[in-house]
Amino acid sequence: MPFEVLTPQGVLTTDGDHSMKIGLIELSAHSEVLDSLIRQVMDLGANPTVYTNPFCAEASAAAASPAVAWQVCPPDLPYAQFLERCKPSLGAQDHLLLITPVDALCGLLHEAHTQQPAWHCLVHNLNTFTSSDDNRPSAAVAKLVLEGAASVLLPDLRLRESGDPLRSRAVNIAYPQHPPTEFTRDEVRCCVPGRLYSGRDHAEVLSALELAAPRLTKQLRVDFLGAHSTEETKATVETARKAVAPAVELRDHPGFVAQEEFDRTLSEADFLILPIAEYLTRNGIVETRGQTCVTGNVNDMVRFGLPSLLPAFYPLSGHLDGMTARYDGIASLADLLVDWVNTDEFNRRKRTAGPGLTAYRTECLSALREQLGCR
Protein backbone atom coordinates (compact mmCIF):
# COMPACT_ATOMS: atom_id res chain seq x y z
CA MET A 1 0.00 0.00 0.00
CA PRO A 2 1.28 3.50 -0.72
CA PHE A 3 2.15 5.60 2.30
CA GLU A 4 3.13 9.20 2.94
CA VAL A 5 6.47 10.60 4.11
CA LEU A 6 6.57 14.11 5.54
CA THR A 7 9.55 15.94 4.03
CA PRO A 8 10.80 19.55 4.22
CA GLN A 9 9.37 20.05 0.72
CA GLY A 10 5.95 18.63 1.55
CA VAL A 11 4.31 15.23 1.60
CA LEU A 12 5.76 12.53 -0.60
CA THR A 13 3.70 9.49 -1.49
CA THR A 14 5.70 6.35 -2.15
CA ASP A 15 5.21 2.62 -2.41
CA GLY A 16 7.25 1.43 0.54
CA ASP A 17 7.79 -2.04 1.90
CA HIS A 18 8.29 -2.12 5.65
CA SER A 19 9.11 -5.83 5.49
CA MET A 20 12.11 -5.41 3.19
CA LYS A 21 15.42 -5.81 5.06
CA ILE A 22 18.21 -3.59 3.75
CA GLY A 23 21.75 -3.52 5.10
CA LEU A 24 24.24 -0.72 4.44
CA ILE A 25 27.94 -1.45 4.87
CA GLU A 26 30.42 1.44 5.19
CA LEU A 27 33.88 0.58 6.51
CA SER A 28 35.68 3.64 5.15
CA ALA A 29 34.93 7.30 5.87
CA HIS A 30 32.11 8.20 3.45
CA SER A 31 29.77 9.15 6.28
CA GLU A 32 27.87 11.66 4.10
CA VAL A 33 27.09 8.98 1.48
CA LEU A 34 26.01 6.56 4.20
CA ASP A 35 23.73 9.18 5.72
CA SER A 36 22.14 9.98 2.36
CA LEU A 37 21.38 6.32 1.65
CA ILE A 38 20.04 5.75 5.17
CA ARG A 39 17.54 8.57 4.65
CA GLN A 40 16.54 7.26 1.23
CA VAL A 41 16.01 3.73 2.52
CA MET A 42 13.88 5.06 5.39
CA ASP A 43 11.84 7.19 2.98
CA LEU A 44 11.11 4.01 1.02
CA GLY A 45 9.58 2.65 4.23
CA ALA A 46 12.32 0.18 5.16
CA ASN A 47 14.23 0.05 8.44
CA PRO A 48 17.92 -0.28 7.53
CA THR A 49 20.65 -2.08 9.44
CA VAL A 50 23.98 -0.25 9.25
CA TYR A 51 27.37 -1.97 9.56
CA THR A 52 30.04 0.64 10.04
CA ASN A 53 32.85 2.14 12.11
CA PRO A 54 32.68 4.65 15.01
CA PHE A 55 33.67 7.57 12.75
CA CYS A 56 30.66 7.16 10.46
CA ALA A 57 28.27 6.27 13.28
CA GLU A 58 29.19 9.42 15.19
CA ALA A 59 29.00 11.63 12.09
CA SER A 60 25.58 10.37 10.98
CA ALA A 61 22.61 12.65 11.47
CA ALA A 62 20.42 9.54 11.34
CA ALA A 63 22.11 7.98 14.36
CA ALA A 64 19.28 8.88 16.70
CA SER A 65 16.52 7.48 14.48
CA PRO A 66 14.74 4.47 16.01
CA ALA A 67 14.22 3.17 12.46
CA VAL A 68 17.95 2.40 12.10
CA ALA A 69 19.71 -0.60 13.69
CA TRP A 70 23.43 0.01 14.18
CA GLN A 71 26.21 -2.57 14.15
CA VAL A 72 29.40 -0.60 14.96
CA CYS A 73 32.83 -2.17 14.77
CA PRO A 74 34.84 -1.69 17.99
CA PRO A 75 37.96 0.44 17.34
CA ASP A 76 40.39 -2.39 18.11
CA LEU A 77 38.63 -5.11 16.08
CA PRO A 78 39.77 -5.89 12.49
CA TYR A 79 36.97 -5.42 9.97
CA ALA A 80 37.16 -9.02 8.77
CA GLN A 81 36.47 -10.24 12.32
CA PHE A 82 33.69 -7.69 12.75
CA LEU A 83 31.98 -8.91 9.59
CA GLU A 84 32.36 -12.52 10.72
CA ARG A 85 30.53 -11.62 13.94
CA CYS A 86 27.79 -9.93 11.91
CA LYS A 87 27.23 -12.88 9.55
CA PRO A 88 23.86 -13.96 11.00
CA SER A 89 22.53 -10.39 10.71
CA LEU A 90 24.03 -9.87 7.25
CA GLY A 91 22.55 -13.13 6.02
CA ALA A 92 19.09 -12.10 7.20
CA GLN A 93 19.00 -9.06 4.88
CA ASP A 94 17.21 -8.98 1.52
CA HIS A 95 19.72 -6.47 0.10
CA LEU A 96 23.22 -5.40 1.13
CA LEU A 97 24.66 -2.14 -0.20
CA LEU A 98 28.46 -1.83 -0.07
CA ILE A 99 28.95 1.93 0.06
CA THR A 100 32.75 1.95 -0.20
CA PRO A 101 34.39 -1.19 -1.62
CA VAL A 102 37.27 -2.14 0.69
CA ASP A 103 39.29 -5.32 0.64
CA ALA A 104 38.09 -6.34 4.12
CA LEU A 105 34.83 -7.32 2.37
CA CYS A 106 36.51 -10.03 0.27
CA GLY A 107 35.72 -12.83 2.70
CA LEU A 108 32.01 -12.07 2.57
CA LEU A 109 31.95 -11.66 -1.19
CA HIS A 110 33.70 -14.98 -1.73
CA GLU A 111 30.59 -16.55 -0.21
CA ALA A 112 28.05 -14.32 -1.97
CA HIS A 113 26.82 -16.89 -4.51
CA THR A 114 23.21 -17.25 -3.43
CA GLN A 115 20.30 -15.03 -4.42
CA GLN A 116 19.78 -13.74 -0.90
CA PRO A 117 20.88 -11.34 0.16
CA ALA A 118 21.31 -9.46 -3.12
CA TRP A 119 24.64 -7.61 -3.05
CA HIS A 120 25.11 -4.15 -4.58
CA CYS A 121 28.46 -2.33 -4.72
CA LEU A 122 28.58 1.45 -5.09
CA VAL A 123 31.46 2.31 -7.42
CA HIS A 124 32.69 5.86 -6.88
CA ASN A 125 35.55 5.86 -9.45
CA LEU A 126 34.70 3.66 -12.40
CA ASN A 127 38.02 3.81 -14.28
CA THR A 128 39.98 2.99 -11.14
CA PHE A 129 37.58 0.18 -10.23
CA THR A 130 37.79 -1.48 -13.64
CA SER A 131 41.54 -0.96 -14.13
CA SER A 132 43.80 -3.99 -14.53
CA ASP A 133 46.32 -2.47 -12.11
CA ASP A 134 46.47 -4.82 -9.13
CA ASN A 135 48.14 -2.10 -7.04
CA ARG A 136 45.14 0.23 -7.20
CA PRO A 137 43.09 0.75 -4.02
CA SER A 138 40.71 -2.14 -3.21
CA ALA A 139 41.85 -4.15 -6.23
CA ALA A 140 40.89 -7.48 -4.62
CA VAL A 141 37.30 -6.55 -3.84
CA ALA A 142 36.91 -4.90 -7.26
CA LYS A 143 37.98 -8.17 -8.93
CA LEU A 144 35.31 -10.10 -7.02
CA VAL A 145 32.58 -7.59 -7.86
CA LEU A 146 33.53 -7.54 -11.53
CA GLU A 147 33.36 -11.34 -11.52
CA GLY A 148 29.74 -11.10 -10.37
CA ALA A 149 29.85 -11.32 -6.57
CA ALA A 150 27.85 -8.07 -6.43
CA SER A 151 26.12 -5.84 -8.96
CA VAL A 152 27.67 -2.46 -9.71
CA LEU A 153 25.77 0.67 -8.69
CA LEU A 154 26.96 4.08 -9.89
CA PRO A 155 26.46 7.11 -7.62
CA ASP A 156 24.48 9.33 -10.00
CA LEU A 157 21.94 8.63 -12.74
CA ARG A 158 23.94 10.85 -15.11
CA LEU A 159 26.73 8.22 -15.19
CA ARG A 160 24.58 5.58 -16.87
CA GLU A 161 25.18 4.60 -20.50
CA SER A 162 22.87 2.34 -22.49
CA GLY A 163 24.44 -0.83 -23.79
CA ASP A 164 27.18 -0.98 -21.15
CA PRO A 165 26.25 -3.51 -18.43
CA LEU A 166 28.64 -1.86 -15.95
CA ARG A 167 26.89 1.48 -16.52
CA SER A 168 23.31 0.35 -16.56
CA ARG A 169 22.51 0.65 -12.84
CA ALA A 170 22.73 3.78 -10.70
CA VAL A 171 21.18 5.66 -7.81
CA ASN A 172 21.46 9.31 -6.82
CA ILE A 173 23.64 9.87 -3.77
CA ALA A 174 22.73 13.56 -3.43
CA TYR A 175 19.43 13.75 -1.54
CA PRO A 176 17.40 16.68 -0.13
CA GLN A 177 17.24 16.96 3.64
CA HIS A 178 16.83 20.57 4.77
CA PRO A 179 14.58 23.20 3.15
CA PRO A 180 16.32 26.32 1.80
CA THR A 181 16.68 29.06 4.42
CA GLU A 182 16.87 32.79 3.74
CA PHE A 183 18.84 35.09 6.05
CA THR A 184 18.59 38.80 6.80
CA ARG A 185 22.01 40.19 7.72
CA ASP A 186 24.57 42.75 6.63
CA GLU A 187 27.01 40.31 5.04
CA VAL A 188 26.64 37.61 2.40
CA ARG A 189 28.05 34.18 3.31
CA CYS A 190 29.40 31.82 0.70
CA CYS A 191 30.99 28.39 1.22
CA VAL A 192 33.45 26.37 -0.84
CA PRO A 193 32.96 22.92 0.73
CA GLY A 194 35.57 20.18 0.88
CA ARG A 195 39.31 19.98 1.43
CA LEU A 196 41.64 22.09 -0.69
CA TYR A 197 43.26 19.68 -3.14
CA SER A 198 43.74 19.09 -6.87
CA GLY A 199 40.18 17.83 -7.35
CA ARG A 200 38.92 21.41 -6.87
CA ASP A 201 40.18 24.52 -8.66
CA HIS A 202 40.49 26.86 -5.69
CA ALA A 203 42.99 29.05 -7.55
CA GLU A 204 40.26 29.90 -10.06
CA VAL A 205 37.93 30.90 -7.21
CA LEU A 206 40.56 33.12 -5.59
CA SER A 207 41.34 34.84 -8.92
CA ALA A 208 37.61 35.44 -9.52
CA LEU A 209 37.25 36.92 -6.04
CA GLU A 210 40.09 39.34 -6.77
CA LEU A 211 38.29 40.47 -9.93
CA ALA A 212 34.94 40.73 -8.18
CA ALA A 213 36.00 42.43 -4.95
CA PRO A 214 36.18 46.05 -6.25
CA ARG A 215 32.65 45.75 -7.69
CA LEU A 216 30.90 44.30 -4.63
CA THR A 217 28.41 46.54 -2.84
CA LYS A 218 28.02 44.18 0.14
CA GLN A 219 30.48 42.50 2.44
CA LEU A 220 31.18 38.90 1.33
CA ARG A 221 32.45 36.15 3.62
CA VAL A 222 33.87 33.05 1.96
CA ASP A 223 34.44 29.87 3.99
CA PHE A 224 36.86 27.32 2.53
CA LEU A 225 35.27 24.46 4.39
CA GLY A 226 37.96 21.80 4.49
CA ALA A 227 41.57 21.06 5.35
CA HIS A 228 44.54 22.17 3.26
CA SER A 229 46.16 19.26 1.44
CA THR A 230 49.47 21.12 1.03
CA GLU A 231 51.33 24.11 2.44
CA GLU A 232 51.02 25.63 -1.04
CA THR A 233 47.21 25.90 -0.87
CA LYS A 234 47.50 27.48 2.59
CA ALA A 235 49.97 30.08 1.28
CA THR A 236 47.80 30.81 -1.76
CA VAL A 237 44.76 31.56 0.41
CA GLU A 238 46.87 33.75 2.70
CA THR A 239 48.11 35.79 -0.27
CA ALA A 240 44.60 36.18 -1.67
CA ARG A 241 43.24 37.19 1.75
CA LYS A 242 45.19 40.44 1.54
CA ALA A 243 44.30 41.05 -2.12
CA VAL A 244 40.51 40.82 -1.65
CA ALA A 245 40.23 42.70 1.66
CA PRO A 246 38.27 44.56 2.87
CA ALA A 247 35.36 43.70 0.54
CA VAL A 248 35.86 39.95 0.97
CA GLU A 249 36.75 38.05 4.14
CA LEU A 250 38.38 34.68 3.51
CA ARG A 251 38.17 31.97 6.15
CA ASP A 252 40.00 28.67 6.07
CA HIS A 253 40.65 25.84 8.52
CA PRO A 254 43.85 24.45 10.03
CA GLY A 255 42.76 20.82 9.66
CA PHE A 256 39.88 18.38 9.28
CA VAL A 257 36.45 19.99 9.70
CA ALA A 258 34.20 17.90 11.95
CA GLN A 259 30.82 16.96 10.45
CA GLU A 260 28.91 19.00 13.03
CA GLU A 261 30.84 22.18 12.21
CA PHE A 262 30.68 21.42 8.48
CA ASP A 263 26.88 21.05 8.58
CA ARG A 264 26.38 24.08 10.81
CA THR A 265 28.40 26.29 8.45
CA LEU A 266 26.47 25.03 5.42
CA SER A 267 23.16 25.57 7.19
CA GLU A 268 24.07 29.25 7.67
CA ALA A 269 25.30 29.82 4.09
CA ASP A 270 23.64 31.92 1.41
CA PHE A 271 25.17 30.02 -1.52
CA LEU A 272 28.02 27.73 -2.55
CA ILE A 273 30.83 27.78 -5.06
CA LEU A 274 31.69 24.28 -6.31
CA PRO A 275 34.98 24.62 -8.25
CA ILE A 276 34.98 21.05 -9.55
CA ALA A 277 38.07 20.05 -11.52
CA GLU A 278 37.04 18.21 -14.69
CA TYR A 279 39.75 15.57 -14.41
CA LEU A 280 41.11 13.76 -11.37
CA THR A 281 44.25 11.59 -11.52
CA ARG A 282 45.10 9.06 -8.84
CA ASN A 283 47.72 6.32 -9.15
CA GLY A 284 48.07 7.28 -12.81
CA ILE A 285 44.38 6.59 -13.54
CA VAL A 286 42.31 9.49 -14.88
CA GLU A 287 38.68 9.95 -13.84
CA THR A 288 36.38 12.45 -15.57
CA ARG A 289 33.98 14.21 -13.23
CA GLY A 290 30.37 13.70 -14.19
CA GLN A 291 31.37 10.89 -16.58
CA THR A 292 33.22 8.24 -14.55
CA CYS A 293 32.90 9.72 -11.06
CA VAL A 294 30.94 12.44 -9.29
CA THR A 295 31.67 15.09 -6.70
CA GLY A 296 30.23 14.78 -3.22
CA ASN A 297 29.71 18.54 -3.20
CA VAL A 298 26.46 18.12 -5.15
CA ASN A 299 25.18 16.31 -2.06
CA ASP A 300 26.10 19.40 0.02
CA MET A 301 24.16 21.60 -2.38
CA VAL A 302 21.08 19.38 -2.50
CA ARG A 303 21.06 18.41 1.17
CA PHE A 304 20.71 22.04 2.31
CA GLY A 305 18.90 23.43 -0.74
CA LEU A 306 21.77 25.85 -1.41
CA PRO A 307 22.01 27.77 -4.70
CA SER A 308 25.41 27.09 -6.25
CA LEU A 309 27.88 28.35 -8.82
CA LEU A 310 29.64 25.51 -10.65
CA PRO A 311 31.50 24.86 -13.91
CA ALA A 312 29.53 24.57 -17.13
CA PHE A 313 30.84 21.07 -17.98
CA TYR A 314 29.35 19.25 -14.98
CA PRO A 315 26.08 17.36 -15.67
CA LEU A 316 23.19 17.63 -13.21
CA SER A 317 19.58 16.55 -13.08
CA GLY A 318 17.37 19.08 -14.87
CA HIS A 319 15.37 19.36 -11.64
CA LEU A 320 18.36 21.18 -10.11
CA ASP A 321 18.86 23.75 -12.89
CA GLY A 322 16.96 26.44 -11.00
CA MET A 323 19.39 26.18 -8.08
CA THR A 324 22.53 26.64 -10.15
CA ALA A 325 24.36 29.09 -12.37
CA ARG A 326 27.25 27.95 -14.56
CA TYR A 327 30.58 29.62 -15.18
CA ASP A 328 33.28 29.06 -17.78
CA GLY A 329 36.49 30.58 -16.51
CA ILE A 330 37.60 33.24 -14.06
CA ALA A 331 35.87 36.26 -15.63
CA SER A 332 32.44 34.62 -15.84
CA LEU A 333 32.70 33.38 -12.23
CA ALA A 334 33.61 36.91 -11.12
CA ASP A 335 30.60 38.35 -12.96
CA LEU A 336 28.28 35.81 -11.33
CA LEU A 337 29.68 36.59 -7.90
CA VAL A 338 29.07 40.30 -8.38
CA ASP A 339 25.51 39.69 -9.60
CA TRP A 340 24.60 37.21 -6.84
CA VAL A 341 26.11 39.25 -3.99
CA ASN A 342 24.86 42.66 -5.08
CA THR A 343 21.31 41.59 -5.98
CA ASP A 344 20.63 38.75 -3.48
CA GLU A 345 20.05 36.46 -6.47
CA PHE A 346 20.70 33.47 -4.18
CA ASN A 347 17.60 34.32 -2.13
CA ARG A 348 15.42 34.46 -5.22
CA ARG A 349 16.67 31.01 -6.13
CA LYS A 350 16.04 29.71 -2.63
CA ARG A 351 12.45 30.93 -2.81
CA THR A 352 11.83 29.05 -6.06
CA ALA A 353 13.83 25.87 -5.29
CA GLY A 354 11.00 23.85 -3.70
CA PRO A 355 9.36 22.25 -6.76
CA GLY A 356 12.69 21.23 -8.27
CA LEU A 357 13.90 19.67 -5.03
CA THR A 358 10.63 17.78 -4.64
CA ALA A 359 10.90 16.42 -8.20
CA TYR A 360 14.55 15.51 -7.62
CA ARG A 361 13.68 13.68 -4.40
CA THR A 362 11.11 11.67 -6.33
CA GLU A 363 13.78 10.86 -8.95
CA CYS A 364 16.11 9.63 -6.20
CA LEU A 365 13.54 7.36 -4.58
CA SER A 366 12.33 6.01 -7.92
CA ALA A 367 15.89 5.02 -8.83
CA LEU A 368 16.54 3.33 -5.48
CA ARG A 369 13.19 1.57 -5.59
CA GLU A 370 13.99 0.26 -9.09
CA GLN A 371 17.43 -1.06 -8.07
CA LEU A 372 16.09 -2.81 -4.97
CA GLY A 373 12.99 -4.18 -6.68
CA CYS A 374 10.62 -2.53 -4.21
CA ARG A 375 6.95 -3.09 -4.84
CSV table of N, CA and C in Angstrom, one decimal, residues 176-269:
chain,number,residue,atom,x,y,z
A,176,PRO,N,17.8,15.5,-0.9
A,176,PRO,CA,17.4,16.7,-0.1
A,176,PRO,C,17.1,16.3,1.3
A,177,GLN,N,17.5,17.2,2.2
A,177,GLN,CA,17.2,17.0,3.6
A,177,GLN,C,16.6,18.2,4.3
A,178,HIS,N,17.3,19.3,4.1
A,178,HIS,CA,16.8,20.6,4.8
A,178,HIS,C,16.2,21.5,3.8
A,179,PRO,N,15.1,22.2,4.1
A,179,PRO,CA,14.6,23.2,3.2
A,179,PRO,C,15.5,24.4,3.1
A,180,PRO,N,15.5,25.1,1.9
A,180,PRO,CA,16.3,26.3,1.8
A,180,PRO,C,15.9,27.4,2.8
A,181,THR,N,16.9,28.1,3.4
A,181,THR,CA,16.7,29.1,4.4
A,181,THR,C,17.2,30.4,4.0
A,182,GLU,N,16.4,31.4,4.0
A,182,GLU,CA,16.9,32.8,3.7
A,182,GLU,C,17.3,33.5,5.0
A,183,PHE,N,18.3,34.4,4.9
A,183,PHE,CA,18.8,35.1,6.1
A,183,PHE,C,18.8,36.6,5.8
A,184,THR,N,18.5,37.3,6.9
A,184,THR,CA,18.6,38.8,6.8
A,184,THR,C,19.8,39.3,7.6
A,185,ARG,N,20.8,39.7,7.0
A,185,ARG,CA,22.0,40.2,7.7
A,185,ARG,C,22.8,41.1,6.8
A,186,ASP,N,23.8,41.7,7.4
A,186,ASP,CA,24.6,42.7,6.6
A,186,ASP,C,25.5,42.1,5.6
A,187,GLU,N,26.0,40.9,5.9
A,187,GLU,CA,27.0,40.3,5.0
A,187,GLU,C,26.4,39.1,4.3
A,188,VAL,N,27.0,38.8,3.2
A,188,VAL,CA,26.6,37.6,2.4
A,188,VAL,C,27.7,36.5,2.7
A,189,ARG,N,27.2,35.3,3.0
A,189,ARG,CA,28.0,34.2,3.3
A,189,ARG,C,28.0,33.1,2.2
A,190,CYS,N,29.2,32.8,1.7
A,190,CYS,CA,29.4,31.8,0.7
A,190,CYS,C,30.3,30.7,1.2
A,191,CYS,N,30.1,29.5,0.8
A,191,CYS,CA,31.0,28.4,1.2
A,191,CYS,C,31.6,27.7,0.0
A,192,VAL,N,32.8,27.3,0.1
A,192,VAL,CA,33.4,26.4,-0.8
A,192,VAL,C,33.7,25.1,-0.1
A,193,PRO,N,32.8,24.1,-0.1
A,193,PRO,CA,33.0,22.9,0.7
A,193,PRO,C,34.0,21.9,0.2
A,194,GLY,N,34.6,21.2,1.2
A,194,GLY,CA,35.6,20.2,0.9
A,194,GLY,C,37.0,20.6,1.1
A,195,ARG,N,37.9,19.7,1.2
A,195,ARG,CA,39.3,20.0,1.4
A,195,ARG,C,39.9,20.6,0.2
A,196,LEU,N,41.0,21.4,0.4
A,196,LEU,CA,41.6,22.1,-0.7
A,196,LEU,C,42.7,21.2,-1.3
A,197,TYR,N,42.4,20.6,-2.5
A,197,TYR,CA,43.3,19.7,-3.1
A,197,TYR,C,43.0,19.8,-4.6
A,198,SER,N,43.7,19.0,-5.4
A,198,SER,CA,43.7,19.1,-6.9
A,198,SER,C,42.4,18.8,-7.5
A,199,GLY,N,41.5,18.1,-6.8
A,199,GLY,CA,40.2,17.8,-7.4
A,199,GLY,C,39.3,19.0,-7.4
A,200,ARG,N,39.7,20.2,-6.8
A,200,ARG,CA,38.9,21.4,-6.9
A,200,ARG,C,39.8,22.5,-7.3
A,201,ASP,N,39.4,23.4,-8.1
A,201,ASP,CA,40.2,24.5,-8.7
A,201,ASP,C,40.0,25.8,-7.8
A,202,HIS,N,40.6,25.7,-6.6
A,202,HIS,CA,40.5,26.9,-5.7
A,202,HIS,C,41.2,28.1,-6.2
A,203,ALA,N,42.3,27.9,-7.0
A,203,ALA,CA,43.0,29.0,-7.6
A,203,ALA,C,42.1,29.9,-8.5
A,204,GLU,N,41.2,29.2,-9.2
A,204,GLU,CA,40.3,29.9,-10.1
A,204,GLU,C,39.3,30.7,-9.2
A,205,VAL,N,38.8,30.2,-8.1
A,205,VAL,CA,37.9,30.9,-7.2
A,205,VAL,C,38.6,32.1,-6.6
A,206,LEU,N,39.8,32.0,-6.2
A,206,LEU,CA,40.6,33.1,-5.6
A,206,LEU,C,40.8,34.2,-6.6
A,207,SER,N,41.1,33.8,-7.9
A,207,SER,CA,41.3,34.8,-8.9
A,207,SER,C,40.0,35.6,-9.2
A,208,ALA,N,38.9,34.8,-9.3
A,208,ALA,CA,37.6,35.4,-9.5
A,208,ALA,C,37.2,36.4,-8.4
A,209,LEU,N,37.5,36.0,-7.2
A,209,LEU,CA,37.2,36.9,-6.0
A,209,LEU,C,38.0,38.2,-6.1
A,210,GLU,N,39.3,38.1,-6.6
A,210,GLU,CA,40.1,39.3,-6.8
A,210,GLU,C,39.5,40.3,-7.8
A,211,LEU,N,39.0,39.7,-8.9
A,211,LEU,CA,38.3,40.5,-9.9
A,211,LEU,C,37.0,41.1,-9.4
A,212,ALA,N,36.3,40.3,-8.6
A,212,ALA,CA,34.9,40.7,-8.2
A,212,ALA,C,35.0,41.7,-7.0
A,213,ALA,N,36.0,41.6,-6.2
A,213,ALA,CA,36.0,42.4,-5.0
A,213,ALA,C,35.8,43.9,-5.1
A,214,PRO,N,36.4,44.6,-6.1
A,214,PRO,CA,36.2,46.1,-6.3
A,214,PRO,C,34.8,46.4,-6.7
A,215,ARG,N,34.0,45.5,-7.2
A,215,ARG,CA,32.6,45.8,-7.7
A,215,ARG,C,31.6,45.4,-6.7
A,216,LEU,N,31.9,44.7,-5.6
A,216,LEU,CA,30.9,44.3,-4.6
A,216,LEU,C,30.4,45.5,-3.8
A,217,THR,N,29.0,45.5,-3.6
A,217,THR,CA,28.4,46.5,-2.8
A,217,THR,C,28.0,46.0,-1.5
A,218,LYS,N,28.3,44.8,-1.2
A,218,LYS,CA,28.0,44.2,0.1
A,218,LYS,C,29.3,43.4,0.6
A,219,GLN,N,29.4,43.3,1.9
A,219,GLN,CA,30.5,42.5,2.4
A,219,GLN,C,30.2,41.0,2.1
A,220,LEU,N,31.3,40.3,1.7
A,220,LEU,CA,31.2,38.9,1.3
A,220,LEU,C,32.1,38.1,2.2
A,221,ARG,N,31.6,37.1,2.9
A,221,ARG,CA,32.5,36.1,3.6
A,221,ARG,C,32.5,34.8,2.9
A,222,VAL,N,33.7,34.3,2.7
A,222,VAL,CA,33.9,33.0,2.0
A,222,VAL,C,34.6,32.1,2.9
A,223,ASP,N,33.9,30.9,3.2
A,223,ASP,CA,34.4,29.9,4.0
A,223,ASP,C,35.0,28.8,3.1
A,224,PHE,N,36.3,28.5,3.2
A,224,PHE,CA,36.9,27.3,2.5
A,224,PHE,C,36.7,26.2,3.6
A,225,LEU,N,35.7,25.4,3.4
A,225,LEU,CA,35.3,24.5,4.4
A,225,LEU,C,35.9,23.1,4.3
A,226,GLY,N,37.2,23.1,4.5
A,226,GLY,CA,38.0,21.8,4.5
A,226,GLY,C,39.4,22.0,4.8
A,227,ALA,N,40.2,21.0,5.0
A,227,ALA,CA,41.6,21.1,5.4
A,227,ALA,C,42.4,21.4,4.1
A,228,HIS,N,43.6,22.0,4.3
A,228,HIS,CA,44.5,22.2,3.3
A,228,HIS,C,45.3,20.9,3.0
A,229,SER,N,45.4,20.5,1.7
A,229,SER,CA,46.2,19.3,1.4
A,229,SER,C,47.7,19.5,1.4
A,230,THR,N,48.1,20.8,1.1
A,230,THR,CA,49.5,21.1,1.0
A,230,THR,C,49.7,22.5,1.6
A,231,GLU,N,51.0,22.8,2.0
A,231,GLU,CA,51.3,24.1,2.4
A,231,GLU,C,51.1,25.1,1.3
A,232,GLU,N,51.2,24.7,0.1
A,232,GLU,CA,51.0,25.6,-1.0
A,232,GLU,C,49.6,26.2,-1.1
A,233,THR,N,48.6,25.4,-0.8
A,233,THR,CA,47.2,25.9,-0.9
A,233,THR,C,47.0,26.9,0.3
A,234,LYS,N,47.6,26.6,1.4
A,234,LYS,CA,47.5,27.5,2.6
A,234,LYS,C,48.1,28.8,2.3
A,235,ALA,N,49.3,28.8,1.6
A,235,ALA,CA,50.0,30.1,1.3
A,235,ALA,C,49.2,30.9,0.2
A,236,THR,N,48.6,30.1,-0.7
A,236,THR,CA,47.8,30.8,-1.8
A,236,THR,C,46.6,31.5,-1.2
A,237,VAL,N,45.9,30.9,-0.2
A,237,VAL,CA,44.8,31.6,0.4
A,237,VAL,C,45.2,32.8,1.2
A,238,GLU,N,46.4,32.6,1.9
A,238,GLU,CA,46.9,33.8,2.7
A,238,GLU,C,47.2,35.0,1.8
A,239,THR,N,47.8,34.7,0.7
A,239,THR,CA,48.1,35.8,-0.3
A,239,THR,C,46.8,36.5,-0.8
A,240,ALA,N,45.9,35.6,-1.1
A,240,ALA,CA,44.6,36.2,-1.7
A,240,ALA,C,43.8,36.9,-0.6
A,241,ARG,N,44.0,36.5,0.7
A,241,ARG,CA,43.2,37.2,1.7
A,241,ARG,C,43.5,38.7,1.8
A,242,LYS,N,44.8,39.0,1.5
A,242,LYS,CA,45.2,40.4,1.5
A,242,LYS,C,44.7,41.2,0.3
A,243,ALA,N,44.7,40.4,-0.8
A,243,ALA,CA,44.3,41.0,-2.1
A,243,ALA,C,42.8,41.4,-2.2
A,244,VAL,N,42.0,40.6,-1.5
A,244,VAL,CA,40.5,40.8,-1.7
A,244,VAL,C,39.9,41.7,-0.5
A,245,ALA,N,40.7,41.9,0.5
A,245,ALA,CA,40.2,42.7,1.7
A,245,ALA,C,40.1,44.2,1.2
A,246,PRO,N,39.2,44.9,1.8
A,246,PRO,CA,38.3,44.6,2.9
A,246,PRO,C,36.9,44.1,2.4
A,247,ALA,N,36.7,44.1,1.1
A,247,ALA,CA,35.4,43.7,0.5
A,247,ALA,C,35.0,42.2,0.8
A,248,VAL,N,36.1,41.4,0.8
A,248,VAL,CA,35.9,39.9,1.0
A,248,VAL,C,36.7,39.4,2.1
A,249,GLU,N,36.0,38.7,3.0
A,249,GLU,CA,36.7,38.1,4.1
A,249,GLU,C,36.9,36.6,3.8
A,250,LEU,N,38.1,36.1,3.8
A,250,LEU,CA,38.4,34.7,3.5
A,250,LEU,C,38.6,34.0,4.8
A,251,ARG,N,38.0,32.8,5.0
A,251,ARG,CA,38.2,32.0,6.1
A,251,ARG,C,38.6,30.6,5.7
A,252,ASP,N,39.6,30.0,6.3
A,252,ASP,CA,40.0,28.7,6.1
A,252,ASP,C,40.2,27.9,7.4
A,253,HIS,N,40.6,26.7,7.3
A,253,HIS,CA,40.7,25.8,8.5
A,253,HIS,C,42.0,25.2,8.6
A,254,PRO,N,42.5,25.0,9.9
A,254,PRO,CA,43.8,24.4,10.0
A,254,PRO,C,43.9,22.9,9.8
A,255,GLY,N,42.8,22.3,9.8
A,255,GLY,CA,42.8,20.8,9.7
A,255,GLY,C,41.4,20.3,9.3
A,256,PHE,N,41.2,19.0,9.6
A,256,PHE,CA,39.9,18.4,9.3
A,256,PHE,C,38.7,19.1,9.9
A,257,VAL,N,37.6,19.3,9.2
A,257,VAL,CA,36.5,20.0,9.7
A,257,VAL,C,35.4,18.9,10.1
A,258,ALA,N,35.1,18.9,11.4
A,258,ALA,CA,34.2,17.9,12.0
A,258,ALA,C,32.8,18.1,11.3
A,259,GLN,N,32.1,16.9,11.2
A,259,GLN,CA,30.8,17.0,10.4
A,259,GLN,C,29.9,18.0,11.1
A,260,GLU,N,29.8,18.1,12.4
A,260,GLU,CA,28.9,19.0,13.0
A,260,GLU,C,29.2,20.4,12.6
A,261,GLU,N,30.5,20.8,12.6
A,261,GLU,CA,30.8,22.2,12.2
A,261,GLU,C,30.6,22.4,10.7
A,262,PHE,N,30.9,21.4,9.9
A,262,PHE,CA,30.7,21.4,8.5
A,262,PHE,C,29.2,21.7,8.2
A,263,ASP,N,28.3,20.9,8.8
A,263,ASP,CA,26.9,21.0,8.6
A,263,ASP,C,26.4,22.4,9.1
A,264,ARG,N,26.8,22.8,10.3
A,264,ARG,CA,26.4,24.1,10.8
A,264,ARG,C,26.7,25.2,9.9
A,265,THR,N,28.0,25.2,9.3
A,265,THR,CA,28.4,26.3,8.4
A,265,THR,C,27.6,26.3,7.2
A,266,LEU,N,27.3,25.1,6.6
A,266,LEU,CA,26.5,25.0,5.4
A,266,LEU,C,25.1,25.5,5.7
A,267,SER,N,24.5,25.2,6.9
A,267,SER,CA,23.2,25.6,7.2
A,267,SER,C,23.0,27.1,7.3
A,268,GLU,N,24.1,27.8,7.5
A,268,GLU,CA,24.1,29.3,7.7
A,268,GLU,C,24.5,30.0,6.4
A,269,ALA,N,24.8,29.2,5.3
A,269,ALA,CA,25.3,29.8,4.1
A,269,ALA,C,24.2,30.4,3.2
